Tab-separated table of C-alpha atoms in Angstrom:
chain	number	residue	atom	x	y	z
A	1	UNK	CA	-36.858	355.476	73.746
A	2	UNK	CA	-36.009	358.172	71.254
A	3	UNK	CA	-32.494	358.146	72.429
A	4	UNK	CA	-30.019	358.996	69.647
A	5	UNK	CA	-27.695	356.504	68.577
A	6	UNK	CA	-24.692	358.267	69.998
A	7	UNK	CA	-26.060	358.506	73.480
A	8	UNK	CA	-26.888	354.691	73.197
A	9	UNK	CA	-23.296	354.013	72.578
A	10	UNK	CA	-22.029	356.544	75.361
A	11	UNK	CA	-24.513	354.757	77.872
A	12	UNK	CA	-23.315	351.074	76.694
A	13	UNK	CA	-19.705	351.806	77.021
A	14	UNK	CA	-19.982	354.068	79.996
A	15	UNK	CA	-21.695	350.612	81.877
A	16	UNK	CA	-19.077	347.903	80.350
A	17	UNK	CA	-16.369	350.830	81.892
A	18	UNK	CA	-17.993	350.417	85.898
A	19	UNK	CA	-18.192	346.471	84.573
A	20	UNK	CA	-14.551	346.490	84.006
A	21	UNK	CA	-13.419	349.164	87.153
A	22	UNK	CA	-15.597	346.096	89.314
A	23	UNK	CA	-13.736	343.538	87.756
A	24	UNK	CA	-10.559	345.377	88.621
A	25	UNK	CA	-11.176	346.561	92.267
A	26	UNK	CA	-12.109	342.753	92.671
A	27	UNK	CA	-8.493	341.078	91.257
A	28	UNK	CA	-6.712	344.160	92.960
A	29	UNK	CA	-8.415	342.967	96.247
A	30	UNK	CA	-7.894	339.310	95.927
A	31	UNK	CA	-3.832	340.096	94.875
A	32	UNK	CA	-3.911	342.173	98.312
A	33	UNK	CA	-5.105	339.882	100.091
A	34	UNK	CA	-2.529	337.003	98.651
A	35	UNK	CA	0.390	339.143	99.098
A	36	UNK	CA	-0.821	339.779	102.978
A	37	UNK	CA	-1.135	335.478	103.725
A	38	UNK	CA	2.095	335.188	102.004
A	39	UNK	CA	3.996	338.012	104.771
A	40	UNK	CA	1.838	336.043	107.540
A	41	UNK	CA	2.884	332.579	106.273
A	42	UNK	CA	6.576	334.053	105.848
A	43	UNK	CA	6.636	335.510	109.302
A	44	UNK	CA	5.409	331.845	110.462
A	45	UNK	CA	8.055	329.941	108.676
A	46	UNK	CA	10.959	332.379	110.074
A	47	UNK	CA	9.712	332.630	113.721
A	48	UNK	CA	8.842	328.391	113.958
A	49	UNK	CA	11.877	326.772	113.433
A	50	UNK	CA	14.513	329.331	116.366
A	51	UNK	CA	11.501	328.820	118.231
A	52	UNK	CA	11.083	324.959	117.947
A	53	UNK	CA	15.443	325.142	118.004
A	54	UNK	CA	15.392	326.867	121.516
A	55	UNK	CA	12.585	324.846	123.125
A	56	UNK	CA	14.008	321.333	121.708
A	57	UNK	CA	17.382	322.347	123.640
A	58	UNK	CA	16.062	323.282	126.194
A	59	UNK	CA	14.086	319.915	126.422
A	60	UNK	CA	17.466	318.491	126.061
A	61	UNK	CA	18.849	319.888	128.453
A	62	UNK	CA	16.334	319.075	130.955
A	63	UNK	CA	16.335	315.436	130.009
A	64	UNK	CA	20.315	315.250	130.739
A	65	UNK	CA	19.518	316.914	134.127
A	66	UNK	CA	16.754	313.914	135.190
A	67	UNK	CA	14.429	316.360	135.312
A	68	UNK	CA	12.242	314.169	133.291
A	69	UNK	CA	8.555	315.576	134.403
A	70	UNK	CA	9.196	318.996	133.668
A	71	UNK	CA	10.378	317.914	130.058
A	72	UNK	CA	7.091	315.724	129.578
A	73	UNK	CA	5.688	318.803	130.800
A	74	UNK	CA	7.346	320.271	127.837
A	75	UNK	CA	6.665	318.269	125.150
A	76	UNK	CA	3.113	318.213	126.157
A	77	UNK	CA	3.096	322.082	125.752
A	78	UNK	CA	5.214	322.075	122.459
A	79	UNK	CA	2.652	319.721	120.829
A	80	UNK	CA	-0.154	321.793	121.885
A	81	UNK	CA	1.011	325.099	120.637
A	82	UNK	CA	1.861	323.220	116.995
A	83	UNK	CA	-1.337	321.517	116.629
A	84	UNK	CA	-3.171	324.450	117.658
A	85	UNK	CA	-0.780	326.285	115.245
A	86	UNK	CA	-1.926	323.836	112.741
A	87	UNK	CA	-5.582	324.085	113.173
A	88	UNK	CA	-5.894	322.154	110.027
A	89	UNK	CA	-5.021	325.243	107.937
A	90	UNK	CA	-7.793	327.743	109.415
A	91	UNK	CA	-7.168	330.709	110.055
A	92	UNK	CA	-9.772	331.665	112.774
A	93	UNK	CA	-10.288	329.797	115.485
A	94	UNK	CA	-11.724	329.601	118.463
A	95	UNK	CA	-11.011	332.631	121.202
A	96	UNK	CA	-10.432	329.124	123.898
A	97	UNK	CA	-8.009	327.410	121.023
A	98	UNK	CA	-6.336	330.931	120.889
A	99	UNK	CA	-6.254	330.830	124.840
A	100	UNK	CA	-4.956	327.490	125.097
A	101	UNK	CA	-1.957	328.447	122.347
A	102	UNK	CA	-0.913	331.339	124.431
A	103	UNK	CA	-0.919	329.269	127.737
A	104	UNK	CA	1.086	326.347	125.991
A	105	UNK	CA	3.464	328.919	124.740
A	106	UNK	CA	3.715	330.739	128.067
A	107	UNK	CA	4.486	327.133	129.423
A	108	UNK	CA	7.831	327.046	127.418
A	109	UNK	CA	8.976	330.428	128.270
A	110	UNK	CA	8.380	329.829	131.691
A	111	UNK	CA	10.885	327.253	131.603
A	112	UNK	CA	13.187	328.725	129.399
A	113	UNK	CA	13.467	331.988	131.632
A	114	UNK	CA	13.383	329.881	134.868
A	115	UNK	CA	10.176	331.060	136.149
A	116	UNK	CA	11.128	335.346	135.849
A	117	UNK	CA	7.109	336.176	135.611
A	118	UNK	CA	3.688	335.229	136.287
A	119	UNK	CA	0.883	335.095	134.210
A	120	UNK	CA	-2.612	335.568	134.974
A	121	UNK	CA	-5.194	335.013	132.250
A	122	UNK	CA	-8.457	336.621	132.768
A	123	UNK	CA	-11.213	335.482	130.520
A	124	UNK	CA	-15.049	335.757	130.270
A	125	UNK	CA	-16.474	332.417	130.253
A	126	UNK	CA	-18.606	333.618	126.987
A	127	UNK	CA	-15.765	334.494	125.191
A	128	UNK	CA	-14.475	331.012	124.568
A	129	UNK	CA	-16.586	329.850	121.567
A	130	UNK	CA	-16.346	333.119	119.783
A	131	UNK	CA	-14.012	333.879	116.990
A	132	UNK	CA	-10.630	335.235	116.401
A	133	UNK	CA	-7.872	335.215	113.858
A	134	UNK	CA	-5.425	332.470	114.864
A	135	UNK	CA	-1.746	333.745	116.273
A	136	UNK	CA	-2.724	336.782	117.564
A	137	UNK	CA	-2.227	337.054	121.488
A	138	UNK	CA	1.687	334.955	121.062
A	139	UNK	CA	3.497	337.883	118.864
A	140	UNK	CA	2.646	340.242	121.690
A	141	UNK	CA	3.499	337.977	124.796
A	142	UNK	CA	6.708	337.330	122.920
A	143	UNK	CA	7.730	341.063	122.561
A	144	UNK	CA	6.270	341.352	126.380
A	145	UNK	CA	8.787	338.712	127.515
A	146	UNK	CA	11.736	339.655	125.031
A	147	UNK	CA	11.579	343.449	125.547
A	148	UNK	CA	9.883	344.072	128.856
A	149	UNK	CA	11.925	341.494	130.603
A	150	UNK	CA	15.343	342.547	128.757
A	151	UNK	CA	15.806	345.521	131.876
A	152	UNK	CA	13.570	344.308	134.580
A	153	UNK	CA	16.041	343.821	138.018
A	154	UNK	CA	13.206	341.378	139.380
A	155	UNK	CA	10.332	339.279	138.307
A	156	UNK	CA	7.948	340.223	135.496
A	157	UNK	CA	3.667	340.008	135.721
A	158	UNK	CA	1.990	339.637	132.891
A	159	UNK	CA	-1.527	339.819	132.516
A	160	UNK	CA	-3.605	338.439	129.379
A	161	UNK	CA	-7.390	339.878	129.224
A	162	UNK	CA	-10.559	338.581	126.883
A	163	UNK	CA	-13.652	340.107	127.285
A	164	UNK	CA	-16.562	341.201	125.698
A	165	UNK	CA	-17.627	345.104	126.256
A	166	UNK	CA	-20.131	346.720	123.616
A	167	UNK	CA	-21.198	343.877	121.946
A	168	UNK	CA	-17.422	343.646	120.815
A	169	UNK	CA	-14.614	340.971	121.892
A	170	UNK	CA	-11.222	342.539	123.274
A	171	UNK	CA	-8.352	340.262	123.914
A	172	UNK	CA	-5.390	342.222	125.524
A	173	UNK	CA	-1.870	342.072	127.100
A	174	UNK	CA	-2.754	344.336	130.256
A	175	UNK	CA	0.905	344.860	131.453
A	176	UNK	CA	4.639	343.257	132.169
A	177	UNK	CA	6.037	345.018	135.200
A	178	UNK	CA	7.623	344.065	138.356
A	179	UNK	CA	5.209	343.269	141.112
A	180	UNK	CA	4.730	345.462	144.037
């Protein structure tokens, strides 16, 4: 009341200004957050099919020797890391589905480097139904296995951790070494 009509205007435009900044900061953050499930959907399409590659030949290979329960064995473990993969196009999951990828994936590796390490997964019981982004713990045990292995003399340990401490969960990749 009793405003002029210049500092009407000024206040009018100044608000449709932070209108349009909102507007802005909002597409910027939606075009960030497309370009980032584009790299993770890349990354996904370049790392599935060497993986799937090795493991099918390996499969093969197994087959031709008779060893015919260790390639069921397999199988079982290659169809449980993709449907867990899947997840009907979620991206978080559950912490146990998470688990149960990593152990299926461990499963092939095993196999494929004839038993070279252990793996010990220690988990918290209440950490199972919780949340988690999907395809987290496997990038990790993969670089564990292809670089920690790569100038190890003996056998490799690795140990995968979930836990909840502070109210907050932590999943981890403890350590690959050689056992004492």
């Amino acid at each position: 009341v009793g405003w002029s009509q210049e500092l009407t205007t000024l206040g009018t435009e100044f608000n449709e200004m932070l209108d349009r900044m909102q507007v802005m900061a909002q597409e910027e953050l939606q075009h960030k957050m497309l370009v980032e499930r584009t790299e993770y959907k890349m990354l996904q399409a370049q790392i599935n099919p060497h993986f799937l590659y090795n493991t099918l030949s390996s499969i093969v290979w197994m087959i031709e020797k008779g060893r015919a329960e260790e390639s069921v064995n397999m199988i079982g473990a290659l169809s449980r890391l993709f449907r867990i993969s899947l997840s009907k196009g979620r991206t978080i999951i559950r912490v146990g589905d998470e688990l149960e990828h990593a152990k299926s994936y461990l499963t092939i590796q095993k196999v494929r480097y004839k038993n070279k390490f252990t793996v010990t997964f220690d988990t918290d019981p209440e950490v199972l139904e919780l949340s988690t982004v999907k395809l987290i713990i496997q990038p990790l045990l993969e670089n564990a296995i292809y670089h920690g292995m790569e100038f190890m003399d003996g056998d490799g340990e690795i140990t995968v951790r979930s836990q909840i401490r502070d109210g907050q969960l932590y999943l981890s990749l403890i350590h690959i070494s050689e056992p004492t």
